[in-house]
Coordinates of C-alpha atoms in Angstrom, one line a residue:
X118 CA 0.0 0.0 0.0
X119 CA 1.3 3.5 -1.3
X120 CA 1.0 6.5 1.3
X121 CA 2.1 9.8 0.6
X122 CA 1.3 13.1 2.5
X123 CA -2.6 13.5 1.8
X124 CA -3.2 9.8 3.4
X125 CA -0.8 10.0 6.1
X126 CA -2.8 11.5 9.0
X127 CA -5.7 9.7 8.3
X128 CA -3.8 6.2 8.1
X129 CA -1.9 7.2 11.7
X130 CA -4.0 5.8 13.7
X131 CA -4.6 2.0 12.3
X132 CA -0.6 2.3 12.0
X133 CA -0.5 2.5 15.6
X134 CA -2.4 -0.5 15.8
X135 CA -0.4 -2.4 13.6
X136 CA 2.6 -1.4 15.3
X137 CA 1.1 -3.0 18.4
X138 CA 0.1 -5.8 17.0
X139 CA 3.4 -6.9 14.9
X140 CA 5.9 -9.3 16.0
X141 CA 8.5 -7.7 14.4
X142 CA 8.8 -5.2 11.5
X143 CA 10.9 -4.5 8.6
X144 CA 12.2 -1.8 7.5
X145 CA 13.8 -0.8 4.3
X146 CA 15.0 2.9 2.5
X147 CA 15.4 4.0 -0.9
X148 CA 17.8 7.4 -0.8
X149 CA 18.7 10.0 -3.0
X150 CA 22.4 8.9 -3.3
X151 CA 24.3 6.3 -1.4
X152 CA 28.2 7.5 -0.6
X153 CA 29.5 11.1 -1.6
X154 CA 32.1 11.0 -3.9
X155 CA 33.3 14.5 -2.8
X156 CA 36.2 14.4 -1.4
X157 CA 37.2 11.4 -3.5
X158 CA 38.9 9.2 -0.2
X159 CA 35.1 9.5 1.2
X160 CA 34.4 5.9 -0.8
X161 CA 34.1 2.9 1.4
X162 CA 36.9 0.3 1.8
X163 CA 38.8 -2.2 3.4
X164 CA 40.9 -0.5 5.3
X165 CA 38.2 1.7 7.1
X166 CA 37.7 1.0 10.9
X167 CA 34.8 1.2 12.2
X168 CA 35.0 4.8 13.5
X169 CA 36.6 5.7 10.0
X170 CA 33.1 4.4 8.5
X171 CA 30.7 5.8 10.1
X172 CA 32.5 9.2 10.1
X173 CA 32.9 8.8 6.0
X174 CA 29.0 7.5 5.6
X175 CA 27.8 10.7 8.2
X176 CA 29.0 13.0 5.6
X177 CA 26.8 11.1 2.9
X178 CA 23.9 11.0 5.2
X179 CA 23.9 14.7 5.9
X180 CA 24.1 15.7 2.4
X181 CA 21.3 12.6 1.0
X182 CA 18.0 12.5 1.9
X183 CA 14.9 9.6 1.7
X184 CA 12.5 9.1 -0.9
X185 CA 10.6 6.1 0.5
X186 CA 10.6 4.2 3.0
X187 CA 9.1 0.9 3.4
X188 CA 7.8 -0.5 6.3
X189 CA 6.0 -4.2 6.4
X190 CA 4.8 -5.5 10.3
X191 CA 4.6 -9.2 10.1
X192 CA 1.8 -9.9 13.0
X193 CA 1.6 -13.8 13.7
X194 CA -2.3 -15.7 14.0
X195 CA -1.6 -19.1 13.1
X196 CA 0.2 -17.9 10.1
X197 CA 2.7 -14.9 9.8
X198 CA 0.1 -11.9 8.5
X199 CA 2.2 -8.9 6.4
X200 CA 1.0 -5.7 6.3
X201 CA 3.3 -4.0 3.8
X202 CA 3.6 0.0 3.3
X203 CA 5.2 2.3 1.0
X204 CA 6.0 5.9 2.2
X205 CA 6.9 8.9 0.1
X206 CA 8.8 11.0 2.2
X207 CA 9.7 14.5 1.9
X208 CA 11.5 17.2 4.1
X209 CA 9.2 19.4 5.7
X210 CA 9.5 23.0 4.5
X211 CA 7.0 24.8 7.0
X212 CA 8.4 28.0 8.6
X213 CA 11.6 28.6 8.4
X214 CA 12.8 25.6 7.7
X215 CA 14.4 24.7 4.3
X216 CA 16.6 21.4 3.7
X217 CA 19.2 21.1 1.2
X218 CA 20.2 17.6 -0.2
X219 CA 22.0 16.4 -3.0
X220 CA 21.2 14.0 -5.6
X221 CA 23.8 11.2 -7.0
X222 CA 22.5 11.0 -10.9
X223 CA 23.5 7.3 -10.8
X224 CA 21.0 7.0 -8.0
X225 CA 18.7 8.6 -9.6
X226 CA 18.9 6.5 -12.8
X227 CA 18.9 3.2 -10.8
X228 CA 15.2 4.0 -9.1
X229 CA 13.9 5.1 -12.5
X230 CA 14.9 2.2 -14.0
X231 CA 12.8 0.0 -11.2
X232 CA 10.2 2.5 -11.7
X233 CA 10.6 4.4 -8.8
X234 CA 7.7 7.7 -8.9
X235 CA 9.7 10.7 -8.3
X236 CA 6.5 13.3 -9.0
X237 CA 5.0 11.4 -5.5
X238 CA 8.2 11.9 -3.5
X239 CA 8.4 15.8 -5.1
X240 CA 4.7 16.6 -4.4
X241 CA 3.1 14.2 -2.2
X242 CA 5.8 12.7 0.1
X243 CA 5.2 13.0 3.8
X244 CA 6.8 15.6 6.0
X245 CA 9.0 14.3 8.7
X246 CA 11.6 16.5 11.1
X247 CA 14.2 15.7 13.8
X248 CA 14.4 16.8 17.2
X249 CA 16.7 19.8 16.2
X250 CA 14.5 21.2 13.7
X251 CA 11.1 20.6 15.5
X252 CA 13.1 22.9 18.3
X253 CA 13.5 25.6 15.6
X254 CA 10.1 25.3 14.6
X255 CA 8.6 25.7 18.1
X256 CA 10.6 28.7 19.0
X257 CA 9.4 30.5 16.0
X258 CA 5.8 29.7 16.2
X259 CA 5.6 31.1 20.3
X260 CA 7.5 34.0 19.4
X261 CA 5.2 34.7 16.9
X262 CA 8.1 35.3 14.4
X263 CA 6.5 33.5 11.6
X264 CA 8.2 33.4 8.1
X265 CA 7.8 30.9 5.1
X266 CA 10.7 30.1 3.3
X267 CA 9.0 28.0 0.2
X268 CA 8.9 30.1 -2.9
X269 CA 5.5 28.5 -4.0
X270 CA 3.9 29.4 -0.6
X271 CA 5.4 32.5 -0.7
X272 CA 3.3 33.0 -4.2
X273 CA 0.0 31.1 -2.3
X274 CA 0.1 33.6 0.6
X275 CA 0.7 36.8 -1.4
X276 CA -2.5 35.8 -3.4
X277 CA -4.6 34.9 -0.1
X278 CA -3.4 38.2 1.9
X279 CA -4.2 40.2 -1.5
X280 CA -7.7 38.5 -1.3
X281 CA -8.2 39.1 2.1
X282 CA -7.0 42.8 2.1
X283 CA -9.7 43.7 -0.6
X284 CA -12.3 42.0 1.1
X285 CA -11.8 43.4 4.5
X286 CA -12.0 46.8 4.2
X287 CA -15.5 46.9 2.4
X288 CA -16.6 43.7 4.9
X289 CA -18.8 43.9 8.0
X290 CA -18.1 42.4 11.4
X291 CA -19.1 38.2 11.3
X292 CA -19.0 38.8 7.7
X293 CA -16.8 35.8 5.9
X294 CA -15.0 34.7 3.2
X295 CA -13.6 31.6 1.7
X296 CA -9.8 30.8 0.3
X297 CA -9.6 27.9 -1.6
X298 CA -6.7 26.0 -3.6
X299 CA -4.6 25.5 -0.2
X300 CA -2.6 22.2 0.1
X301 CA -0.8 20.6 3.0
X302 CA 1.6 23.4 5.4
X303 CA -0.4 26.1 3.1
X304 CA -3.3 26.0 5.3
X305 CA -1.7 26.7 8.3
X306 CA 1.1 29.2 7.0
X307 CA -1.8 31.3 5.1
X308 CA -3.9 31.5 8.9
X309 CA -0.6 31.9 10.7
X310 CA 0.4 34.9 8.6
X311 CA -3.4 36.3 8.3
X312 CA -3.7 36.2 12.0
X313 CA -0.3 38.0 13.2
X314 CA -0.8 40.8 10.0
X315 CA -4.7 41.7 11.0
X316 CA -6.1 42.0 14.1
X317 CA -9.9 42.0 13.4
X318 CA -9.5 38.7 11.0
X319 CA -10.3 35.1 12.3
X320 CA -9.4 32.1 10.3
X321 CA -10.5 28.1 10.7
X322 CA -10.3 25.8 8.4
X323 CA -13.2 23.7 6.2
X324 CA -11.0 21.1 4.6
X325 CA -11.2 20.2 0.8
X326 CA -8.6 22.7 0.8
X327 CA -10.3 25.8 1.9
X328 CA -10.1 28.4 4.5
X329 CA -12.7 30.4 5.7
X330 CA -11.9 34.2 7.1
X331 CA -13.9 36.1 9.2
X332 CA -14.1 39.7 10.1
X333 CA -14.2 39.9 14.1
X334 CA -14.2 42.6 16.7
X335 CA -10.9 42.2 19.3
X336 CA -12.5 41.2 21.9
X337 CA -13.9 38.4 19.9
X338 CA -10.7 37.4 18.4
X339 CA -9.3 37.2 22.1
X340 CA -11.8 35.1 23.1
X341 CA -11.2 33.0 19.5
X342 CA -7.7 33.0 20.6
X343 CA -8.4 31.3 24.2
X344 CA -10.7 28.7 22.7
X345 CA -9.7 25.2 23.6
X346 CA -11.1 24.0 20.0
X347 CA -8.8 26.4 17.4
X348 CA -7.5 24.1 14.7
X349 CA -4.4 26.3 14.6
X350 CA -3.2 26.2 17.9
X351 CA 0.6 25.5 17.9
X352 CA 1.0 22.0 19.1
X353 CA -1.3 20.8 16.2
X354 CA 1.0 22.6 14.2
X355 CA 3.8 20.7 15.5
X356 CA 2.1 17.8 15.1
X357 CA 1.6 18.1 11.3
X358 CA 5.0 19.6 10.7
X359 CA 6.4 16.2 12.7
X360 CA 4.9 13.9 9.8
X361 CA 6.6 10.9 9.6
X362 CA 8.5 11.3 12.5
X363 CA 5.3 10.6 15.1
X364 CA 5.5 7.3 13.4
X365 CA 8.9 6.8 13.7
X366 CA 8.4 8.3 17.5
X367 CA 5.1 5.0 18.0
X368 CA 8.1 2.4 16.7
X369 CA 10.9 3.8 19.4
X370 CA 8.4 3.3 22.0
X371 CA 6.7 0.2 20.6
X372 CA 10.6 -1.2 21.1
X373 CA 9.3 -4.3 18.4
X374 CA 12.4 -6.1 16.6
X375 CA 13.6 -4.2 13.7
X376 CA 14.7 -6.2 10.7
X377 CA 16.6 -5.0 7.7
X378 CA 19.2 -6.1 4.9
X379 CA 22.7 -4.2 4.9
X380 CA 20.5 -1.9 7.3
X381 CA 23.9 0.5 8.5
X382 CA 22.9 3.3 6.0
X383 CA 19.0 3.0 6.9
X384 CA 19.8 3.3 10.6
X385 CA 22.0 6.0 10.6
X386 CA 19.3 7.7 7.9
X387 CA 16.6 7.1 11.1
X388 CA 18.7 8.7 13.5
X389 CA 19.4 11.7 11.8
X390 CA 16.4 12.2 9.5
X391 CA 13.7 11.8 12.5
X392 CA 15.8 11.7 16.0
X393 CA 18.9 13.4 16.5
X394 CA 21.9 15.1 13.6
X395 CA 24.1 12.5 13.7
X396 CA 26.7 12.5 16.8
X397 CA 30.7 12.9 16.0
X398 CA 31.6 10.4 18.1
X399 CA 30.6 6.6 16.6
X400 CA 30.3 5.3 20.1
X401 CA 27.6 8.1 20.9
X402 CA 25.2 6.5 17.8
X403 CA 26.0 3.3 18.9
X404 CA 24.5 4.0 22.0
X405 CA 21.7 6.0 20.3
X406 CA 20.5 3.7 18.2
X407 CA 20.5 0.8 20.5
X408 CA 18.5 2.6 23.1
X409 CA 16.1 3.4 20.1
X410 CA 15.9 -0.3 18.9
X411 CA 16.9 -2.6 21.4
X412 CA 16.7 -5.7 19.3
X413 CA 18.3 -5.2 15.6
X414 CA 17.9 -7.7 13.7
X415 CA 19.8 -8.1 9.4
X416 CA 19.6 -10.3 7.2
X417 CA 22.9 -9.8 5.9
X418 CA 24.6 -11.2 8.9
X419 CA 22.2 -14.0 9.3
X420 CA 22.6 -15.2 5.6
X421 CA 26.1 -14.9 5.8
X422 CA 26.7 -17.2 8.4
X423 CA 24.0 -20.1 7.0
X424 CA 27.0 -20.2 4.7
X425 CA 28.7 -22.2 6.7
X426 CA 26.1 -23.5 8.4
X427 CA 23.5 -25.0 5.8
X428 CA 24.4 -26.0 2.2
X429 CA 23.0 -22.6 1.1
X430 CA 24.2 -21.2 -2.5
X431 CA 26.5 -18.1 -1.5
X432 CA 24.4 -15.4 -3.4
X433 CA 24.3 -11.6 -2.1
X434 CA 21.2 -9.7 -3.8
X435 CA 18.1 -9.7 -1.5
X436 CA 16.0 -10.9 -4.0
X437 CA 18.1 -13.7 -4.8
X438 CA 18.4 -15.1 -1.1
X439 CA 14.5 -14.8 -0.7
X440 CA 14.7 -17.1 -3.8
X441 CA 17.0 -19.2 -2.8
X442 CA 15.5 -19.8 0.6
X443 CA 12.3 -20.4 -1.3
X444 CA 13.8 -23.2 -3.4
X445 CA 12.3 -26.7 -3.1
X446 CA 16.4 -28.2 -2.7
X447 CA 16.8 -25.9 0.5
X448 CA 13.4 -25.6 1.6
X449 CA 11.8 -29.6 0.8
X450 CA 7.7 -29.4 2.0
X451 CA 8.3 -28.9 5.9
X452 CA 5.0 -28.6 7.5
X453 CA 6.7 -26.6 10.4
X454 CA 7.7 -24.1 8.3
X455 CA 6.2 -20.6 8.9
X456 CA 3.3 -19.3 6.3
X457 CA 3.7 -16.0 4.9
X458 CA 0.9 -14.2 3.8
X459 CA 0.0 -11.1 2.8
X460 CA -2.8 -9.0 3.9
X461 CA -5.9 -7.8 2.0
X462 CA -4.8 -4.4 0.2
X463 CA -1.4 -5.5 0.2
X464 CA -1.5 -8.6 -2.0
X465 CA 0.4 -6.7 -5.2
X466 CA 3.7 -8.2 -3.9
X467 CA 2.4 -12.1 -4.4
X468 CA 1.9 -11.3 -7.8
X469 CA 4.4 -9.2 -8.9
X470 CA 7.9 -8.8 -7.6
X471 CA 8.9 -5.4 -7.7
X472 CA 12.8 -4.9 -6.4
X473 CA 14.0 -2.0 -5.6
X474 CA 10.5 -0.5 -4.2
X475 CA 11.4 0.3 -0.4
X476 CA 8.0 -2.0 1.0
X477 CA 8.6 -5.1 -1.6
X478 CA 12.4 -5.1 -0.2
X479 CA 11.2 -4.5 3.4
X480 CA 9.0 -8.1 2.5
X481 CA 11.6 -9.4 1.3
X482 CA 13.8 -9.0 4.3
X483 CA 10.8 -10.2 6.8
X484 CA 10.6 -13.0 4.7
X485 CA 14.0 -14.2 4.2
X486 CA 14.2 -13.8 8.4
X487 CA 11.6 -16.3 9.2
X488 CA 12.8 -18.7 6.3
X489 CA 16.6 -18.4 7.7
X490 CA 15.0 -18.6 12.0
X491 CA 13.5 -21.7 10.9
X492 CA 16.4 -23.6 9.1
X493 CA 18.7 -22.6 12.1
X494 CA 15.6 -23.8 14.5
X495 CA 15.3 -26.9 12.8
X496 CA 19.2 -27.9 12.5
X497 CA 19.2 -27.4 16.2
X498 CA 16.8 -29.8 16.9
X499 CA 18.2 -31.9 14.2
X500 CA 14.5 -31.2 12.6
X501 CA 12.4 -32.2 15.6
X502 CA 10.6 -29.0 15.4
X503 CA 6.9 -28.2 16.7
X504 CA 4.0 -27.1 14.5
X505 CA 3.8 -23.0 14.5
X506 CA 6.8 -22.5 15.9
X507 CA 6.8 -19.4 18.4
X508 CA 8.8 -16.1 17.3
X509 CA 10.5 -16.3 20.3
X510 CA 11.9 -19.4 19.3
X511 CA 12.9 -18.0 16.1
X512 CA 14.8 -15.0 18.4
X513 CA 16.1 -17.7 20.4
X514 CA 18.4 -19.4 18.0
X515 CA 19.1 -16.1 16.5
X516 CA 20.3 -14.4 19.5
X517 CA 24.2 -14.4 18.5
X518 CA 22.8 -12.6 15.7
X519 CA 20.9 -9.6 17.5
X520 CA 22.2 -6.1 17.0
X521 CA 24.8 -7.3 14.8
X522 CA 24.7 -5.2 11.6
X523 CA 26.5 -6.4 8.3
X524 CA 29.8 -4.3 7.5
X525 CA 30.5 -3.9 4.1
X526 CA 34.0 -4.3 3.0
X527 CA 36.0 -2.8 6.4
X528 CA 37.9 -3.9 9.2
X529 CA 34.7 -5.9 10.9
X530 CA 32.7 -8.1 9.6
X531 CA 29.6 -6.6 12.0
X532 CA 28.9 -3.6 14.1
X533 CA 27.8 -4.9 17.2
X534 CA 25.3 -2.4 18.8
X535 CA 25.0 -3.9 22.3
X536 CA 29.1 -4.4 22.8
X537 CA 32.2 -4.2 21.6
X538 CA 33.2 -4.8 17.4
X539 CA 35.3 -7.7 17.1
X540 CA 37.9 -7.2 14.1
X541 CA 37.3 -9.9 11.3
X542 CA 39.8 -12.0 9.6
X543 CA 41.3 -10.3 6.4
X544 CA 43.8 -12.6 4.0
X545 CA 47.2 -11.7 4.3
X546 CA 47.7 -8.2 3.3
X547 CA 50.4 -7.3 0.0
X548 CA 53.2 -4.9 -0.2
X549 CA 53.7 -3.8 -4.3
X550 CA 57.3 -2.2 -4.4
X551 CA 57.8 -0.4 -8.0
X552 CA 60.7 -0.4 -10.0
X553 CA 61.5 1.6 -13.0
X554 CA 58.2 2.9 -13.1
X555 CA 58.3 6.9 -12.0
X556 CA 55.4 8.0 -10.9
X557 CA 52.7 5.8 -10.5
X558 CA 50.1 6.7 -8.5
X559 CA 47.1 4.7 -5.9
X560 CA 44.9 4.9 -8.9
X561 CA 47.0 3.3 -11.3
X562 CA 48.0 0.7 -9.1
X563 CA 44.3 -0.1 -8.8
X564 CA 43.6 -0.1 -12.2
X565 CA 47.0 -2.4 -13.0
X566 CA 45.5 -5.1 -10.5
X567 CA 41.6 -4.6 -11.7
X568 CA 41.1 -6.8 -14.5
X569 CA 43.0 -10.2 -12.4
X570 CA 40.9 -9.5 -9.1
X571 CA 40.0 -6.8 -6.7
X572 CA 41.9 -4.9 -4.1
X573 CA 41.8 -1.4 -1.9
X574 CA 45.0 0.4 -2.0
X575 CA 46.6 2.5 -0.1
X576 CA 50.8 3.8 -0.8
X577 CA 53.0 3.1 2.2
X578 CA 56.0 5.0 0.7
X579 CA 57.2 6.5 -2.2
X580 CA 57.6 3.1 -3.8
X581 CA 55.3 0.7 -2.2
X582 CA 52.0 0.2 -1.9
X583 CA 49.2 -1.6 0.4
X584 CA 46.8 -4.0 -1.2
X585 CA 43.9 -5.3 0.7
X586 CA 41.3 -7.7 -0.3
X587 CA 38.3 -9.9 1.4
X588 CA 39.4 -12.7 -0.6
X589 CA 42.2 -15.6 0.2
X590 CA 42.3 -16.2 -3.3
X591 CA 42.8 -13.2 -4.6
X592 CA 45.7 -13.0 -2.8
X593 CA 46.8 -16.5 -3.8
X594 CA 46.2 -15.3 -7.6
X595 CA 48.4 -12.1 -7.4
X596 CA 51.3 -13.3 -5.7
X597 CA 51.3 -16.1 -8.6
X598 CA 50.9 -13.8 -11.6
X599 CA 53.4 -11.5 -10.1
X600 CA 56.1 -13.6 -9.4
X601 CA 58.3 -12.4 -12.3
X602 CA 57.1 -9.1 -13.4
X603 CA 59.8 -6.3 -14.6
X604 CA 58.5 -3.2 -12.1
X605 CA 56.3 -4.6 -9.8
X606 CA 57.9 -7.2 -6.8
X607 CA 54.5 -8.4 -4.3
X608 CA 55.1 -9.9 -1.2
X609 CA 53.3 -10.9 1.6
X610 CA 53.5 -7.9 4.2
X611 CA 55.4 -7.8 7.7
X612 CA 55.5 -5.1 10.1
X613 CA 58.9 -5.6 10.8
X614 CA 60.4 -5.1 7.8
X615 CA 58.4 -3.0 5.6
X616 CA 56.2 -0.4 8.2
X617 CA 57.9 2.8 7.9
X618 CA 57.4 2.8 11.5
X619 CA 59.8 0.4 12.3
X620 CA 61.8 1.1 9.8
X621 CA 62.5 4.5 11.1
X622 CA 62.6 3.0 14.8
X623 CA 65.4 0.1 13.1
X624 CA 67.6 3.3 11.6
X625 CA 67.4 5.6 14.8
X626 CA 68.4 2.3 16.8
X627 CA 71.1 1.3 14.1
X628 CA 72.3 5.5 14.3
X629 CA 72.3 5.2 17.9
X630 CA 74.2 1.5 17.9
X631 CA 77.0 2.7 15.4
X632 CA 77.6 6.4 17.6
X633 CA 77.7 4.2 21.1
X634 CA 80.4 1.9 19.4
X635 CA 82.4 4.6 18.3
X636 CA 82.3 6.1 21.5
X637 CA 83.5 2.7 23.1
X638 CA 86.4 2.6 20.4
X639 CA 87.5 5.8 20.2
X640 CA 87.4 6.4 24.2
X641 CA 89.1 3.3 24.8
X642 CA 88.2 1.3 28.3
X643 CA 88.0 2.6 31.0
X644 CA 91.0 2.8 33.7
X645 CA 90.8 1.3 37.0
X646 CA 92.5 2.9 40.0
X647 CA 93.9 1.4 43.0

């Protein structure tokens, strides 16, 4: 089910109810660009840390926004019950407020080509805020300081207050008029402005995008003012202008399982887009986010690890695990194994698949959870497994699972968000030294090594170069192929003998060695007296 910012209010409500209801939910993001390729070393790779990671991605997350959001709450009667949603999001621009984000034109081009509907996100995607900007907003509307930075409201309200100024000197007192044509923040931002420039005017909203205006005497209007029943009192303001984010704020409380696919970039999109800016310090969002979402749960890390567990093909696309997992040779007719379906309204899916489209991904990763639960549930009970098994039980033989988020090509294979990352083991790592070929650069030693296999590089001198890869043989590969070319000698790397640490510390010693014998030799030995 589409919902963009004319259905959203009126859908709150049963979302609330579904939020209750769920066992777990799923959660998946389609963005405006991924990773910023400005400055160039902001690109993802093997030799990041952790920290290094997260403080690259921040800088894509601030500068990328959302454009839909999928959201699919898998309740469980007898059989597991999907309610999927897709939801257009876009930043709020009442008031003051005006985001800026950039978009990555290959991005772009990869949601068009999976159909992706970028008039809904432009004109119809739901407003949504963080704590920091809802701040902003506040303090402006009790100050009364009310401005509208949107160019096309700006045109809307000029229009209305033209209307209105016409009207009003000619008009009598309970005399009224209607504006019509007003969509979304425009109905508020038109009585907001109305109401602070003229004093005899009162204002309250008919819906079907209309305003009426009435001419008023002040001590009507102050008794207006004081009524407990004024559409456009300030914290139904805030309340609109929050959008998305009183959503976001019913799932932080609701504390349900969150489940996602290579969910790092979604997560640090939820904290920034409808919590907090994102912190500096990595351990600070670490903290954040699991005090948000106690129980993380991706798909990623799961998948990865039935590897070695199950005799599961080793494919990476989303779509392609859900498939295999749906296989008869992985999945024979198991009467334990948990039924799927999805609910009335939101059937599309079993018809059609649709990757790439944030709620049909989101179903995906739901899916693929309770399909990967219940092969690690019924190897450890070497298949002796119960009709309808719990999801407890399912959380149960995930648990060394929970809150460990998939890290894509770094230093650990997870980012644990309830302890401590534990580095991951990398194959050995090469050292390139160059001969006879003046100046070559990171770039060219990456493209020399593309075509045989990948690796991240990094230069550790003037002459030598780092290369890193994920795979054993990769490395195996090079140091073959490489044995006996003219300019460029790999070897394994050690510490000792090629970090320029070392090798400084080795000279200094060696400096301090050679002056100490000298001294020795040149002093002679020392006499003894009697």
């Amino acid at each position: 089910m589409e919902v963009g910012a004319a259905g959203f209010e009126r859908c709150l409500r049963r979302l609330r109810g579904r939020v209750r209801r769920a066992a777990f939910l799923a959660l998946d993001m389609e963005f405006t660009g991924l990773y910023s390729t400005s400055p160039q070393s902001n690109q993802p790779s093997l030799f990041d840390s952790p920290v290094e990671r997260y403080l690259k991605a921040r800088q894509s997350i601030r500068r990328f926004t959302v454009t839909q959001l999928g959201k699919c709450y898998f309740s469980f009667h007898c059989r597991y019950v999907v309610h999927s949603y897709n939801f257009f999001l876009f930043p709020s621009t009442l008031g003051v407020t005006d985001i800026e984000f950039t978009l990555s034109a290959s991005s772009i081009q990869f949601l068009s080509h999976y159909g992706f509907d970028y008039n809904k996100f432009l004109k119809d995607g739901i407003p949504y805020m963080n704590e920091a900007q809802e701040k902003i907003l506040s303090k402006h509307l009790l100050a009364d300081s009310w401005k509208v930075s949107s160019a096309l409201d700006r045109d809307v309200l000029k229009k209305a207050i033209d209307e209105v100024t016409c009207w009003i000197a000619a008009a009598e007192e309970e005399e009224t008029m209607i504006l019509q044509d007003l969509s979304g923040y425009q109905m508020f931002e038109v009585q907001l402005v109305l109401r602070q420039a003229l004093q005899n005017v009162w204002t309250q909203p008919l819906g079907d995008k209309k305003v009426m205006v009435k001419k008023v005497s002040p001590q009507r209007r102050q008794l207006l003012e004081n009524a407990p029943y004024d559409y456009c009192r300030k914290e139904l303001i805030l309340l609109s202008a929050r959008g998305f984010t009183n959503l976001f704020q019913v799932l932080v409380k609701a504390k349900k399982p969150l489940v996602g696919h290579n969910m790092l970039m979604d997560l640090m999109h939820l904290h920034d887009k409808f919590y907090k800016p994102l912190p500096e310090s990595y351990e600070e969002f670490k903290r954040n986010i699991h005090n948000l979402f106690p129980v993380l749960i991706d798909t990623k890390t799961v998948t990865k690890s039935i590897w070695k567990k199950c005799p599961f093909p080793r494919v990476s696309q989303l779509l392609e695990v859900y498939a295999a997992l749906c296989s008869s040779s992985l999945n024979p007719e198991d009467p334990t194994c948990p039924v799927i379906a999805l609910a009335n309204g939101c059937s599309r899916y079993a018809e059609k698949k649709s990757p790439h489209e944030a709620g049909y991904d989101a179903f995906l990763c739901g899916s693929v959870l309770l399909k990967s639960a219940h092969l690690l549930l019924c190897r450890s009970t070497d298949g002796a497994v119960e009709a309808d098994p719990s999801f407890s039980q399912y959380l149960a033989v995930l648990a060394e699972y929970l809150n460990k988020v998939n890290f894509i090509r770094g230093g650990v294979s997870s980012i644990n968000f309830s302890g401590e990352d534990v580095p991951c083991q990398h194959p050995p790592v090469l050292v390139v030294h160059v001969r006879g070929w003046p100046g070559l650069n990171e770039r060219q030693i990456y493209q020399e090594f593309k075509a045989l296999c990948r690796f991240d590089v990094r230069r550790l001198s003037k002459n030598q170069f780092i290369l890193l890869s994920n795979k054993f043989k990769h490395v195996r590969l090079v140091l073959r192929d490489y044995k006996h070319h003219p300019h460029l000698q790999v070897s394994i790397y050690r510490s000792w003998r090629h970090s320029p640490h070392v090798n400084c510390l080795l000279q200094v010693s060696g400096v301090v060695a050679l002056w100490s014998l000298l001294a020795f030799v040149l002093g002679g030995a020392p006499c003894c007296s009697v």
